Amino acid sequence: MDILRIATAGSVDDGKSTLIGRLLYETNSITKDKIEALESASKRKGLDFLDLSLLTDGLIAEREQGITIDVAHIYFSTPNRKYIIADTPGHFEYTRNMVTGASNTSVSIILIDARNGVVEQTKRHFYISSMLRIKNIIVAVNKMDLVGYSQERFESIKSELLAIAEQVSFEGQTLKFIPISSLYGENLVRKSTETPWYEGEPLLETLEHYGTQNAELSTKQARFPVQHVVRPKTEEFHDYRGYAGKIASGSFYIGDLVEALPSGQISKIKTIEKFGVELEVGKSKESVVITLEDNIDVSRGNMLVKVGEQPESRKEIDAKICWLDSQMLTVGKTYLLQHGINRVKAKVTKINSVIDIKNMSLSNTAPADGGLKLNEIGWISVKTASPVFADKYEDNPANGSFILIDESSNGTVGVGFVE
């Protein structure tokens, strides 16, 4: 079965954890002993119902405060496919967790409390989902039971978010709005009798119809970052030279003419192997070993691409960036830029603008304090010490992103998307 990766996002107390807990419960993904533990925990909290949010709020601090802090990955399945949900935190100070949690997903579920409507964090989550080029957005208007399942309230929220979507959405992105009550399971697995005016599908049925990220990446240009050069040097494989890695996007076939970057040398694919089995084709996200007909200069951090599909060689990069560190990003500071396997020295030459999420606008000048602060998103220019072979993120997300690493702490301080 294929795997659909989903990110959930919302503001504080919008009900993400309860929604996920309800999906696990309705798909029989919770063991009997876990249900009994939930019943005991719910009684200790003085509740007369099963608190399903406790399933995903795993940290002690989360359970005490009733909030989500870290990104939790939750697994469940239906007869048709498997699912992995990244339950991302809703608080502003954990925006970086949402970016990292949602970076590999095909669907983003944005929850909105029907009582509060669209808030600043809703706009931030929608912007980040669009920035990450997540094509499928489900807006789940939760806690409809607290507004009497009002169609008027639902349509008002829908109109407000559609107006925001006109500013930040991209071509091909789809939005679906579903009125739900995660506490009572309304419109999650089955259509609710409480919302006869809603003509769409329930949440789970909607998810069953979406395509996966792998299917999307298979249509992109072929990119193979080399992670390791395999040289067994045994009697059986005396002259064997293979290149191991994960195909980032596209497909490679035996006989394809490929170019090794940055050397520019060209050869033809001789074999594609996966766990000792020879394949006719290697597809996106598959970990394989590729051998070539010629011994050319290829080492870790290099990239194999099809001839005629070469990415641009860049030493100056304009990018959107989400800053993840408590120390400000400052112009002139040197970082390590890691693009796939390749790691090079890079200097931030300019902060072009910062995004005002609240007003969905750009400042046309650098910030007054000269830097980009934690959780802020902006446009920057970076100069690298050696070429980076990256695509624009909108053209090929698998080869269009990078991270910035602080050389002194070795911590990841920023995630960037090539413009």
PDB file of C-alpha atoms in Angstrom, residues 130-357:
ATOM      1  CA  SER A 130       1.865  27.358   0.356  1.00  0.00           C
ATOM      2  CA  MET A 131       5.567  28.163   0.776  1.00  0.00           C
ATOM      3  CA  LEU A 132       6.261  24.417   1.096  1.00  0.00           C
ATOM      4  CA  ARG A 133       4.243  23.874  -2.121  1.00  0.00           C
ATOM      5  CA  ILE A 134       1.757  21.544  -0.427  1.00  0.00           C
ATOM      6  CA  LYS A 135      -0.831  21.093  -3.161  1.00  0.00           C
ATOM      7  CA  ASN A 136      -3.728  19.747  -1.089  1.00  0.00           C
ATOM      8  CA  ILE A 137      -5.096  21.867   1.749  1.00  0.00           C
ATOM      9  CA  ILE A 138      -8.029  20.756   3.898  1.00  0.00           C
ATOM     10  CA  VAL A 139      -9.503  23.463   6.088  1.00  0.00           C
ATOM     11  CA  ALA A 140     -11.272  21.657   8.914  1.00  0.00           C
ATOM     12  CA  VAL A 141     -13.613  24.039  10.715  1.00  0.00           C
ATOM     13  CA  ASN A 142     -13.667  22.326  14.106  1.00  0.00           C
ATOM     14  CA  LYS A 143     -15.893  22.617  17.190  1.00  0.00           C
ATOM     15  CA  MET A 144     -18.973  23.139  15.025  1.00  0.00           C
ATOM     16  CA  ASP A 145     -20.983  21.707  17.941  1.00  0.00           C
ATOM     17  CA  LEU A 146     -20.192  24.878  19.923  1.00  0.00           C
ATOM     18  CA  VAL A 147     -21.774  27.125  17.265  1.00  0.00           C
ATOM     19  CA  GLY A 148     -24.833  24.948  16.744  1.00  0.00           C
ATOM     20  CA  TYR A 149     -23.498  23.534  13.448  1.00  0.00           C
ATOM     21  CA  SER A 150     -24.227  26.922  11.884  1.00  0.00           C
ATOM     22  CA  GLN A 151     -23.891  26.996   8.093  1.00  0.00           C
ATOM     23  CA  GLU A 152     -23.683  30.797   8.214  1.00  0.00           C
ATOM     24  CA  ARG A 153     -20.645  30.667  10.529  1.00  0.00           C
ATOM     25  CA  PHE A 154     -18.976  28.018   8.344  1.00  0.00           C
ATOM     26  CA  GLU A 155     -19.506  30.025   5.138  1.00  0.00           C
ATOM     27  CA  SER A 156     -18.178  33.187   6.800  1.00  0.00           C
ATOM     28  CA  ILE A 157     -14.906  31.452   7.751  1.00  0.00           C
ATOM     29  CA  LYS A 158     -14.671  29.909   4.284  1.00  0.00           C
ATOM     30  CA  SER A 159     -15.049  33.305   2.573  1.00  0.00           C
ATOM     31  CA  GLU A 160     -12.401  34.901   4.791  1.00  0.00           C
ATOM     32  CA  LEU A 161      -9.815  32.191   4.110  1.00  0.00           C
ATOM     33  CA  LEU A 162     -10.535  32.136   0.368  1.00  0.00           C
ATOM     34  CA  ALA A 163      -9.706  35.858   0.307  1.00  0.00           C
ATOM     35  CA  ILE A 164      -6.337  35.082   1.920  1.00  0.00           C
ATOM     36  CA  ALA A 165      -5.766  32.207  -0.511  1.00  0.00           C
ATOM     37  CA  GLU A 166      -6.027  34.603  -3.437  1.00  0.00           C
ATOM     38  CA  GLN A 167      -2.889  36.357  -2.145  1.00  0.00           C
ATOM     39  CA  VAL A 168      -0.636  33.379  -1.356  1.00  0.00           C
ATOM     40  CA  SER A 169      -1.995  30.278  -3.088  1.00  0.00           C
ATOM     41  CA  PHE A 170      -0.220  28.884  -6.163  1.00  0.00           C
ATOM     42  CA  GLU A 171      -1.531  27.412  -9.388  1.00  0.00           C
ATOM     43  CA  GLY A 172      -2.635  23.810  -8.913  1.00  0.00           C
ATOM     44  CA  GLN A 173      -3.239  24.107  -5.169  1.00  0.00           C
ATOM     45  CA  THR A 174      -6.650  22.804  -4.041  1.00  0.00           C
ATOM     46  CA  LEU A 175      -8.625  23.868  -0.973  1.00  0.00           C
ATOM     47  CA  LYS A 176     -11.412  21.857   0.626  1.00  0.00           C
ATOM     48  CA  PHE A 177     -13.497  23.068   3.561  1.00  0.00           C
ATOM     49  CA  ILE A 178     -15.090  20.537   5.924  1.00  0.00           C
ATOM     50  CA  PRO A 179     -17.246  21.336   8.992  1.00  0.00           C
ATOM     51  CA  ILE A 180     -16.292  18.912  11.772  1.00  0.00           C
ATOM     52  CA  SER A 181     -16.557  18.183  15.473  1.00  0.00           C
ATOM     53  CA  SER A 182     -13.520  16.108  16.429  1.00  0.00           C
ATOM     54  CA  LEU A 183     -14.857  15.609  19.965  1.00  0.00           C
ATOM     55  CA  TYR A 184     -17.977  13.828  18.693  1.00  0.00           C
ATOM     56  CA  GLY A 185     -16.548  12.492  15.404  1.00  0.00           C
ATOM     57  CA  GLU A 186     -18.891  14.493  13.149  1.00  0.00           C
ATOM     58  CA  ASN A 187     -17.844  14.437   9.444  1.00  0.00           C
ATOM     59  CA  LEU A 188     -14.613  12.603  10.189  1.00  0.00           C
ATOM     60  CA  VAL A 189     -15.281   9.055   9.006  1.00  0.00           C
ATOM     61  CA  ARG A 190     -18.983   9.273   8.206  1.00  0.00           C
ATOM     62  CA  LYS A 191     -21.181  12.125   7.030  1.00  0.00           C
ATOM     63  CA  SER A 192     -22.850  13.908   9.910  1.00  0.00           C
ATOM     64  CA  THR A 193     -26.610  14.267  10.274  1.00  0.00           C
ATOM     65  CA  GLU A 194     -25.899  17.529  12.120  1.00  0.00           C
ATOM     66  CA  THR A 195     -24.772  19.244   8.889  1.00  0.00           C
ATOM     67  CA  PRO A 196     -27.325  18.310   6.203  1.00  0.00           C
ATOM     68  CA  TRP A 197     -26.346  21.483   4.342  1.00  0.00           C
ATOM     69  CA  TYR A 198     -22.776  20.166   3.784  1.00  0.00           C
ATOM     70  CA  GLU A 199     -22.640  18.311   0.465  1.00  0.00           C
ATOM     71  CA  GLY A 200     -18.987  17.220   0.456  1.00  0.00           C
ATOM     72  CA  GLU A 201     -17.240  14.075   1.696  1.00  0.00           C
ATOM     73  CA  PRO A 202     -16.149  13.419   5.308  1.00  0.00           C
ATOM     74  CA  LEU A 203     -12.495  13.969   6.147  1.00  0.00           C
ATOM     75  CA  LEU A 204     -11.183  10.395   5.876  1.00  0.00           C
ATOM     76  CA  GLU A 205     -12.931   9.785   2.560  1.00  0.00           C
ATOM     77  CA  THR A 206     -11.362  12.982   1.202  1.00  0.00           C
ATOM     78  CA  LEU A 207      -7.894  11.797   2.275  1.00  0.00           C
ATOM     79  CA  GLU A 208      -8.405   8.448   0.524  1.00  0.00           C
ATOM     80  CA  HIS A 209      -8.567  10.204  -2.864  1.00  0.00           C
ATOM     81  CA  TYR A 210      -5.350  12.240  -2.688  1.00  0.00           C
ATOM     82  CA  GLY A 211      -2.145  11.296  -4.518  1.00  0.00           C
ATOM     83  CA  THR A 212       1.135  10.820  -2.656  1.00  0.00           C
ATOM     84  CA  GLN A 213       4.274  12.976  -2.720  1.00  0.00           C
ATOM     85  CA  ASN A 214       6.208  10.182  -4.458  1.00  0.00           C
ATOM     86  CA  ALA A 215       3.759  10.211  -7.353  1.00  0.00           C
ATOM     87  CA  GLU A 216       4.284  13.971  -7.690  1.00  0.00           C
ATOM     88  CA  LEU A 217       8.087  13.774  -7.519  1.00  0.00           C
ATOM     89  CA  SER A 218       8.233  11.012 -10.141  1.00  0.00           C
ATOM     90  CA  THR A 219       7.137  13.567 -12.769  1.00  0.00           C
ATOM     91  CA  LYS A 220      10.023  15.947 -11.945  1.00  0.00           C
ATOM     92  CA  GLN A 221      13.466  16.017 -13.546  1.00  0.00           C
ATOM     93  CA  ALA A 222      15.768  13.199 -12.434  1.00  0.00           C
ATOM     94  CA  ARG A 223      18.152  14.013  -9.576  1.00  0.00           C
ATOM     95  CA  PHE A 224      20.451  11.534  -7.791  1.00  0.00           C
ATOM     96  CA  PRO A 225      22.638  12.932  -4.982  1.00  0.00           C
ATOM     97  CA  VAL A 226      25.523  10.527  -4.335  1.00  0.00           C
ATOM     98  CA  GLN A 227      25.829   9.561  -0.674  1.00  0.00           C
ATOM     99  CA  HIS A 228      28.522   6.917  -0.897  1.00  0.00           C
ATOM    100  CA  VAL A 229      30.917   5.391  -3.447  1.00  0.00           C
ATOM    101  CA  VAL A 230      30.787   1.589  -3.155  1.00  0.00           C
ATOM    102  CA  ARG A 231      34.188  -0.074  -3.680  1.00  0.00           C
ATOM    103  CA  PRO A 232      34.155  -3.597  -2.113  1.00  0.00           C
ATOM    104  CA  LYS A 233      37.680  -4.474  -3.371  1.00  0.00           C
ATOM    105  CA  THR A 234      37.040  -8.199  -3.003  1.00  0.00           C
ATOM    106  CA  GLU A 235      37.966 -10.997  -5.395  1.00  0.00           C
ATOM    107  CA  GLU A 236      34.354 -11.254  -6.554  1.00  0.00           C
ATOM    108  CA  PHE A 237      33.931  -7.485  -7.025  1.00  0.00           C
ATOM    109  CA  HIS A 238      37.506  -6.457  -7.709  1.00  0.00           C
ATOM    110  CA  ASP A 239      36.715  -3.612 -10.142  1.00  0.00           C
ATOM    111  CA  TYR A 240      33.214  -2.825  -8.879  1.00  0.00           C
ATOM    112  CA  ARG A 241      32.426   0.887  -8.533  1.00  0.00           C
ATOM    113  CA  GLY A 242      28.871   1.860  -7.627  1.00  0.00           C
ATOM    114  CA  TYR A 243      27.219   5.057  -6.440  1.00  0.00           C
ATOM    115  CA  ALA A 244      24.754   4.704  -3.575  1.00  0.00           C
ATOM    116  CA  GLY A 245      22.047   7.172  -2.633  1.00  0.00           C
ATOM    117  CA  LYS A 246      18.349   7.978  -2.686  1.00  0.00           C
ATOM    118  CA  ILE A 247      16.794   9.210  -5.924  1.00  0.00           C
ATOM    119  CA  ALA A 248      15.484  12.662  -5.007  1.00  0.00           C
ATOM    120  CA  SER A 249      13.113  13.017  -7.965  1.00  0.00           C
ATOM    121  CA  GLY A 250      12.297  11.647 -11.395  1.00  0.00           C
ATOM    122  CA  SER A 251      13.334   8.219 -12.680  1.00  0.00           C
ATOM    123  CA  PHE A 252      16.528   6.664 -14.039  1.00  0.00           C
ATOM    124  CA  TYR A 253      16.587   3.816 -16.576  1.00  0.00           C
ATOM    125  CA  ILE A 254      19.387   1.483 -17.617  1.00  0.00           C
ATOM    126  CA  GLY A 255      21.025   3.024 -20.674  1.00  0.00           C
ATOM    127  CA  ASP A 256      20.260   6.635 -19.723  1.00  0.00           C
ATOM    128  CA  LEU A 257      22.998   9.144 -20.517  1.00  0.00           C
ATOM    129  CA  VAL A 258      23.879  10.923 -17.279  1.00  0.00           C
ATOM    130  CA  GLU A 259      26.138  13.799 -16.339  1.00  0.00           C
ATOM    131  CA  ALA A 260      28.077  13.927 -13.087  1.00  0.00           C
ATOM    132  CA  LEU A 261      28.028  17.340 -11.385  1.00  0.00           C
ATOM    133  CA  PRO A 262      30.166  19.342 -10.823  1.00  0.00           C
ATOM    134  CA  SER A 263      32.764  17.596 -13.034  1.00  0.00           C
ATOM    135  CA  GLY A 264      30.474  17.635 -16.105  1.00  0.00           C
ATOM    136  CA  GLN A 265      31.660  14.193 -17.209  1.00  0.00           C
ATOM    137  CA  ILE A 266      29.140  12.040 -19.082  1.00  0.00           C
ATOM    138  CA  SER A 267      28.532   8.302 -19.025  1.00  0.00           C
ATOM    139  CA  LYS A 268      25.742   5.762 -19.479  1.00  0.00           C
ATOM    140  CA  ILE A 269      23.923   3.875 -16.704  1.00  0.00           C
ATOM    141  CA  LYS A 270      25.070   0.259 -16.704  1.00  0.00           C
ATOM    142  CA  THR A 271      23.028  -1.173 -13.820  1.00  0.00           C
ATOM    143  CA  ILE A 272      20.571  -0.029 -11.141  1.00  0.00           C
ATOM    144  CA  GLU A 273      20.633  -2.222  -8.031  1.00  0.00           C
ATOM    145  CA  LYS A 274      18.452  -2.341  -4.922  1.00  0.00           C
ATOM    146  CA  PHE A 275      19.462  -4.720  -2.130  1.00  0.00           C
ATOM    147  CA  GLY A 276      21.366  -6.867  -4.631  1.00  0.00           C
ATOM    148  CA  VAL A 277      18.459  -7.054  -7.106  1.00  0.00           C
ATOM    149  CA  GLU A 278      18.920  -5.433 -10.515  1.00  0.00           C
ATOM    150  CA  LEU A 279      16.142  -3.047 -11.610  1.00  0.00           C
ATOM    151  CA  GLU A 280      15.203  -1.730 -15.031  1.00  0.00           C
ATOM    152  CA  VAL A 281      14.232   1.622 -13.522  1.00  0.00           C
ATOM    153  CA  GLY A 282      14.969   3.496 -10.311  1.00  0.00           C
ATOM    154  CA  LYS A 283      12.122   5.730  -9.105  1.00  0.00           C
ATOM    155  CA  SER A 284      11.947   8.766  -6.842  1.00  0.00           C
ATOM    156  CA  LYS A 285      12.607   8.107  -3.149  1.00  0.00           C
ATOM    157  CA  GLU A 286      14.132   4.693  -3.862  1.00  0.00           C
ATOM    158  CA  SER A 287      17.534   3.954  -2.311  1.00  0.00           C
ATOM    159  CA  VAL A 288      19.646   2.341  -5.030  1.00  0.00           C
ATOM    160  CA  VAL A 289      23.186   1.755  -6.246  1.00  0.00           C
ATOM    161  CA  ILE A 290      23.908   2.977  -9.788  1.00  0.00           C
ATOM    162  CA  THR A 291      26.888   1.754 -11.795  1.00  0.00           C
ATOM    163  CA  LEU A 292      28.170   3.477 -14.944  1.00  0.00           C
ATOM    164  CA  GLU A 293      29.834   2.129 -18.074  1.00  0.00           C
ATOM    165  CA  ASP A 294      32.844   4.443 -17.583  1.00  0.00           C
ATOM    166  CA  ASN A 295      35.013   5.266 -14.582  1.00  0.00           C
ATOM    167  CA  ILE A 296      34.422   8.990 -14.176  1.00  0.00           C
ATOM    168  CA  ASP A 297      35.042  11.425 -11.340  1.00  0.00           C
ATOM    169  CA  VAL A 298      32.123  10.987  -8.898  1.00  0.00           C
ATOM    170  CA  SER A 299      32.321  11.304  -5.114  1.00  0.00           C
ATOM    171  CA  ARG A 300      30.069  11.899  -2.118  1.00  0.00           C
ATOM    172  CA  GLY A 301      28.116  15.160  -2.459  1.00  0.00           C
ATOM    173  CA  ASN A 302      28.135  15.026  -6.284  1.00  0.00           C
ATOM    174  CA  MET A 303      24.933  14.617  -8.291  1.00  0.00           C
ATOM    175  CA  LEU A 304      23.943  12.480 -11.267  1.00  0.00           C
ATOM    176  CA  VAL A 305      21.401  14.018 -13.645  1.00  0.00           C
ATOM    177  CA  LYS A 306      20.138  13.068 -17.088  1.00  0.00           C
ATOM    178  CA  VAL A 307      21.821  14.779 -20.017  1.00  0.00           C
ATOM    179  CA  GLY A 308      19.542  17.603 -21.152  1.00  0.00           C
ATOM    180  CA  GLU A 309      17.976  17.990 -17.666  1.00  0.00           C
ATOM    181  CA  GLN A 310      20.852  19.692 -15.882  1.00  0.00           C
ATOM    182  CA  PRO A 311      19.957  22.101 -13.048  1.00  0.00           C
ATOM    183  CA  GLU A 312      21.439  25.571 -12.929  1.00  0.00           C
ATOM    184  CA  SER A 313      24.861  25.954 -11.339  1.00  0.00           C
ATOM    185  CA  ARG A 314      24.453  28.594  -8.627  1.00  0.00           C
ATOM    186  CA  LYS A 315      26.981  30.461  -6.514  1.00  0.00           C
ATOM    187  CA  GLU A 316      24.516  33.247  -5.752  1.00  0.00           C
ATOM    188  CA  ILE A 317      21.123  32.158  -4.457  1.00  0.00           C
ATOM    189  CA  ASP A 318      17.963  34.135  -3.747  1.00  0.00           C
ATOM    190  CA  ALA A 319      15.752  32.234  -1.343  1.00  0.00           C
ATOM    191  CA  LYS A 320      12.854  32.376   1.062  1.00  0.00           C
ATOM    192  CA  ILE A 321      13.999  31.366   4.503  1.00  0.00           C
ATOM    193  CA  CYS A 322      12.382  30.474   7.812  1.00  0.00           C
ATOM    194  CA  TRP A 323      14.738  31.283  10.666  1.00  0.00           C
ATOM    195  CA  LEU A 324      14.949  28.586  13.354  1.00  0.00           C
ATOM    196  CA  ASP A 325      17.502  29.954  15.805  1.00  0.00           C
ATOM    197  CA  SER A 326      17.254  32.238  18.826  1.00  0.00           C
ATOM    198  CA  GLN A 327      20.304  34.160  17.557  1.00  0.00           C
ATOM    199  CA  MET A 328      19.378  36.509  14.702  1.00  0.00           C
ATOM    200  CA  LEU A 329      20.384  35.906  11.112  1.00  0.00           C
ATOM    201  CA  THR A 330      22.728  38.753  10.285  1.00  0.00           C
ATOM    202  CA  VAL A 331      24.135  39.984   6.980  1.00  0.00           C
ATOM    203  CA  GLY A 332      27.789  39.118   6.476  1.00  0.00           C
ATOM    204  CA  LYS A 333      27.848  36.072   8.730  1.00  0.00           C
ATOM    205  CA  THR A 334      29.183  32.820   7.285  1.00  0.00           C
ATOM    206  CA  TYR A 335      27.209  29.601   7.603  1.00  0.00           C
ATOM    207  CA  LEU A 336      27.399  26.104   6.160  1.00  0.00           C
ATOM    208  CA  LEU A 337      24.783  25.597   3.456  1.00  0.00           C
ATOM    209  CA  GLN A 338      23.696  21.991   3.034  1.00  0.00           C
ATOM    210  CA  HIS A 339      21.843  21.144  -0.170  1.00  0.00           C
ATOM    211  CA  GLY A 340      20.991  17.452  -0.141  1.00  0.00           C
ATOM    212  CA  ILE A 341      24.310  15.724   0.559  1.00  0.00           C
ATOM    213  CA  ASN A 342      26.448  18.631  -0.624  1.00  0.00           C
ATOM    214  CA  ARG A 343      27.736  21.009   2.069  1.00  0.00           C
ATOM    215  CA  VAL A 344      29.464  24.304   1.215  1.00  0.00           C
ATOM    216  CA  LYS A 345      30.422  27.526   2.977  1.00  0.00           C
ATOM    217  CA  ALA A 346      27.985  30.379   2.396  1.00  0.00           C
ATOM    218  CA  LYS A 347      27.650  34.030   3.368  1.00  0.00           C
ATOM    219  CA  VAL A 348      24.372  35.921   3.702  1.00  0.00           C
ATOM    220  CA  THR A 349      24.886  39.003   1.541  1.00  0.00           C
ATOM    221  CA  LYS A 350      21.489  40.657   1.924  1.00  0.00           C
ATOM    222  CA  ILE A 351      18.143  40.416   3.703  1.00  0.00           C
ATOM    223  CA  ASN A 352      15.803  41.658   0.982  1.00  0.00           C
ATOM    224  CA  SER A 353      12.514  41.675   2.874  1.00  0.00           C
ATOM    225  CA  VAL A 354      10.550  40.173   5.743  1.00  0.00           C
ATOM    226  CA  ILE A 355       7.018  38.801   5.503  1.00  0.00           C
ATOM    227  CA  ASP A 356       4.333  40.339   7.687  1.00  0.00           C
ATOM    228  CA  ILE A 357       2.067  37.323   8.140  1.00  0.00           C
TER     229      ILE A 357
END
